[in-house]
């Protein structure tokens, strides 16, 4: 055999692969083809699943630049939400249904998170360069959050956003919703219920769009949000010329505000489309129609305000002030809620004095026993939204009482019971003194300053009478917005008026009152205070850079109300709040408060500095009539007050008494300039482990 044949042995594996290489290539090619086919099948199955979840949009048939509506269905592929709240965030959205949840902030302005967006949207809607079709094809929905107590700009931001989007050519999916924090005027009882009702309507519309159904374009005959031309379900359309006609209607009517909530604002029922041309001869008819529509709207709103918003529920009863959401929020903050509008909470100074660690400034200034003081309110509602509110505006607001009312006997009974239950929780706590624990179970003082405006409660005089019958002294605080109620108020142990600013501009900026005539009410309240015979107090809260440079104006207010005492206190920073711009930079040092008081006293010759409580960053200015000889008598003889108020009640109000009839001598340690700086030497000063100076200066 030829030796060369041994070299090419056909049994060799390499030779076999080389000879059969074409079959190998073919196998690889078949395998790759099969893999590609499998991938195509898998993707097709996925696409079918998506089509089952979201109806497929038929491809637009482009003919001479026109879109045939006969083959175009409306569908929903997603929803993007813009949060325009003080605590929310706004995000850019794509080609989906855009939902705008926007709140109205102070003076009808947008919140910080929505300020830039609203400014841009307003400018774009008025800029001819954008045009009235800039957002054409975009679909949106708006829900506004506000409080109808601020009638002049209720839900102003939501209305504006709705209007500006429409002016730019966007199309509304559902009528604008308006949430109302005022439970009395809220259509559904609370802002949460308003949102749920609107959300139900919105989701229902989305479901209809998702199924390929659509509402017929508004023919311009909507009345009060009830569009007769709106019908659910897909509609058959004829081909040919009718398609072009409907296309023309779409181009003109798509930009009309079909839903009633905005239609009424933008021109009403028979308003021509944006691109329509109006004959000059028809202007008179159009103006007459708009005036008639405006009159009908005003009459409808007046009728609604008289009969629709009575503040009653479906059973005809007045609505409760505390909604379920509000109850949950206040309970988390430590409130013990009573009935439908009252509450009680344990003060930190009560806890401190139970442990023998010192009392509050009222103990230093007036001699109350802090561990026997109950802090409560018969009205959680307030007429202001102060920037330094230590409750972060979780309480309701209002200008008059329109809620369900609980009886004063029930409120006082449950307030004392809840207060005692909170005191009981300190039994056995290390450091709590046994004798003070026993005394703490017997309430002797009541501070009606927890939150809200106690004087709004219609039965406030009955409540005060019940307190005095139980030998409980009364310290009532009001925000100087209810002068008539101050005049009608029966004697209290001490009546406070919060004087948070001395000018109209600064008061509006700091207190953010609800009343339009807030300044006149403020002045009238001070005048009403001057007519009181019992002890009266101005309470000044200093906010650095806001109200500390108005000394002369404060002096004029002092002469107007002629109070017995003036408490000057640095603002307390209670943490970051989305409802306020207050920061630690606004908290004055105690030395700054002292300097302010020294300068103020120079402008009011009938007053002098009497006491100081350094720990509370607070000083007391007293009228010189409480200085007997060289001694201050700012403390209160509580037993004597109870005797005097009982004589007043027995005489039917004819036997009156004055502040000097129940004053008591002030101890040396409480006086301004004493080495104790207002701390009771009977107690033990508790220092924090971190001995670095507090940044608040308190």
XYZ file of C-alpha atoms in Angstrom, residues 384-630:
247
model
C -55.892 82.535 61.883
C -53.139 80.415 60.386
C -50.156 81.888 62.212
C -46.709 81.136 60.841
C -45.513 80.038 64.278
C -48.508 77.819 65.061
C -47.103 75.049 67.222
C -49.761 72.628 65.918
C -48.561 72.979 62.292
C -52.098 73.896 61.152
C -53.588 70.472 61.664
C -56.602 72.072 63.341
C -59.581 73.372 61.292
C -60.198 77.039 60.541
C -63.352 79.128 60.392
C -64.797 82.572 60.972
C -68.005 81.518 62.689
C -69.478 78.542 64.486
C -71.313 76.320 62.018
C -70.500 72.874 63.381
C -72.259 70.434 65.605
C -72.027 71.667 69.207
C -71.383 69.615 72.346
C -72.660 70.668 75.748
C -70.194 72.370 78.140
C -70.946 69.916 80.970
C -69.853 66.987 78.844
C -66.739 68.799 77.594
C -65.531 69.743 81.070
C -66.296 66.328 82.548
C -64.387 64.441 79.848
C -61.567 67.000 79.811
C -60.902 66.468 83.520
C -61.190 62.696 83.181
C -58.763 62.607 80.257
C -56.360 64.927 82.055
C -56.416 62.735 85.159
C -55.838 59.617 83.056
C -52.743 61.213 81.534
C -51.492 62.167 85.015
C -52.012 58.575 86.181
C -49.523 57.402 83.581
C -46.772 59.108 85.618
C -47.386 56.975 88.677
C -44.169 55.172 89.482
C -42.124 57.110 86.939
C -38.646 57.808 88.365
C -38.341 61.324 89.723
C -42.061 62.020 90.116
C -42.782 63.398 93.584
C -45.555 61.568 95.413
C -47.135 64.689 96.923
C -47.212 66.480 93.587
C -48.654 63.426 91.901
C -51.552 63.467 94.363
C -52.017 67.211 93.871
C -51.877 66.809 90.110
C -54.995 64.636 90.202
C -56.938 67.669 91.477
C -57.165 70.299 88.702
C -56.865 73.862 90.017
C -56.099 75.868 86.862
C -57.361 75.667 83.295
C -55.395 77.177 80.416
C -57.787 77.670 77.505
C -54.915 78.069 75.092
C -54.263 74.585 73.752
C -55.111 75.324 70.135
C -57.789 77.099 68.173
C -60.019 79.940 69.316
C -61.879 79.028 72.553
C -63.966 82.194 72.439
C -65.644 80.919 69.239
C -67.467 78.259 71.263
C -71.048 79.575 71.629
C -71.317 78.309 75.219
C -67.991 79.686 76.387
C -69.589 81.635 79.258
C -71.342 78.509 80.507
C -68.073 76.619 80.280
C -66.281 79.288 82.326
C -69.028 79.239 84.928
C -68.647 75.479 85.303
C -64.900 75.900 85.790
C -65.386 78.450 88.546
C -67.995 76.289 90.249
C -65.328 73.598 90.530
C -62.888 76.162 92.006
C -60.777 76.061 88.832
C -59.183 79.318 87.691
C -59.458 80.317 84.035
C -56.755 81.633 81.694
C -58.365 82.333 78.319
C -56.402 83.266 75.181
C -57.949 84.891 72.099
C -56.418 86.001 68.799
C -58.163 89.396 68.740
C -60.558 88.660 65.865
C -63.829 88.450 67.804
C -64.470 91.826 69.502
C -68.165 91.174 70.140
C -67.416 87.924 71.949
C -64.780 89.691 74.076
C -67.309 92.334 75.109
C -69.872 89.653 76.021
C -67.389 87.519 77.939
C -68.046 87.039 81.640
C -65.217 87.515 84.192
C -62.235 85.208 83.832
C -59.206 84.932 86.067
C -57.006 86.358 83.315
C -57.864 87.270 79.720
C -55.134 87.184 77.072
C -55.043 88.794 73.650
C -52.346 87.732 71.197
C -50.697 90.831 69.715
C -48.431 89.200 67.156
C -47.738 92.363 65.164
C -48.330 96.088 65.417
C -49.087 97.008 61.799
C -51.668 95.791 59.328
C -49.075 94.493 56.896
C -47.055 92.524 59.432
C -50.193 91.120 61.091
C -51.391 89.797 57.759
C -47.976 88.300 57.090
C -47.600 86.631 60.492
C -51.134 85.666 61.547
C -52.567 85.111 58.048
C -56.116 85.880 59.242
C -59.255 84.680 57.478
C -61.306 87.822 57.984
C -61.036 90.483 55.285
C -61.526 93.184 57.930
C -58.985 91.564 60.218
C -57.237 94.812 61.140
C -60.408 96.583 62.260
C -61.419 93.495 64.221
C -57.980 93.487 65.799
C -58.278 97.112 66.911
C -61.851 96.631 68.146
C -60.738 93.640 70.196
C -58.085 95.717 71.930
C -60.658 98.403 72.679
C -62.995 95.762 74.095
C -60.148 94.505 76.272
C -59.677 97.977 77.763
C -63.261 97.891 79.076
C -62.641 94.719 81.104
C -62.256 95.123 84.857
C -60.460 91.854 85.528
C -56.836 91.061 84.691
C -55.921 91.522 81.025
C -52.722 90.620 79.191
C -51.126 91.411 75.858
C -49.108 88.462 74.602
C -46.351 89.482 72.192
C -44.509 86.793 70.262
C -41.293 88.091 68.756
C -40.252 86.733 65.362
C -36.826 87.986 64.358
C -36.779 89.999 61.139
C -40.587 90.093 61.069
C -41.970 92.092 64.004
C -39.128 93.170 66.284
C -38.604 96.614 64.743
C -42.069 98.046 65.383
C -41.572 99.499 68.861
C -43.431 102.755 68.336
C -46.412 100.960 66.801
C -46.509 98.513 69.734
C -46.532 101.431 72.145
C -49.588 102.882 70.391
C -51.407 99.562 70.673
C -50.630 99.445 74.395
C -52.315 102.815 74.867
C -55.326 101.530 72.922
C -55.982 98.422 75.042
C -54.386 99.553 78.326
C -53.621 95.981 79.478
C -52.587 95.127 83.028
C -49.657 93.053 81.822
C -47.619 92.519 78.667
C -45.914 89.187 78.109
C -43.055 89.361 75.633
C -41.810 85.993 74.445
C -39.439 84.849 71.742
C -41.071 82.606 69.163
C -40.661 78.884 69.817
C -39.434 76.842 66.886
C -41.437 73.626 66.782
C -39.683 71.979 63.887
C -39.946 72.251 60.135
C -43.479 72.648 58.842
C -44.663 72.593 55.243
C -47.296 75.172 56.182
C -44.806 77.770 57.435
C -41.511 79.304 56.368
C -40.383 79.765 59.979
C -36.831 78.616 60.704
C -34.380 78.771 63.593
C -33.083 82.023 62.155
C -36.339 83.685 63.259
C -35.908 82.696 66.925
C -34.450 85.580 68.979
C -31.903 85.044 71.731
C -33.009 85.781 75.257
C -30.681 88.767 75.339
C -32.419 90.133 72.241
C -35.823 89.757 73.902
C -34.538 91.597 76.987
C -33.226 94.423 74.817
C -36.571 94.695 73.006
C -38.426 94.904 76.322
C -36.084 97.563 77.666
C -36.650 99.717 74.588
C -40.420 99.179 74.662
C -40.721 100.142 78.329
C -39.065 103.464 77.556
C -42.005 104.247 75.249
C -44.777 103.324 77.739
C -44.199 105.335 80.938
C -46.985 103.615 82.929
C -45.259 100.235 82.765
C -42.104 98.593 84.105
C -40.391 95.236 83.773
C -41.596 93.027 86.626
C -40.623 89.388 86.080
C -38.458 87.132 83.964
C -38.495 83.456 83.047
C -35.277 82.815 81.215
C -36.009 79.187 80.402
C -39.123 80.197 78.423
C -37.354 83.166 76.821
C -40.080 85.364 78.291
C -40.408 88.612 80.294
C -43.355 90.310 81.988
C -44.099 94.018 81.753
C -46.603 95.114 84.402
C -48.636 98.254 84.936
C -47.351 100.334 87.812
C -50.655 99.946 89.675
C -49.481 96.447 90.616
C -46.417 97.868 92.320
C -47.310 98.503 95.970
C -44.557 100.605 97.457
C -41.423 98.966 96.143
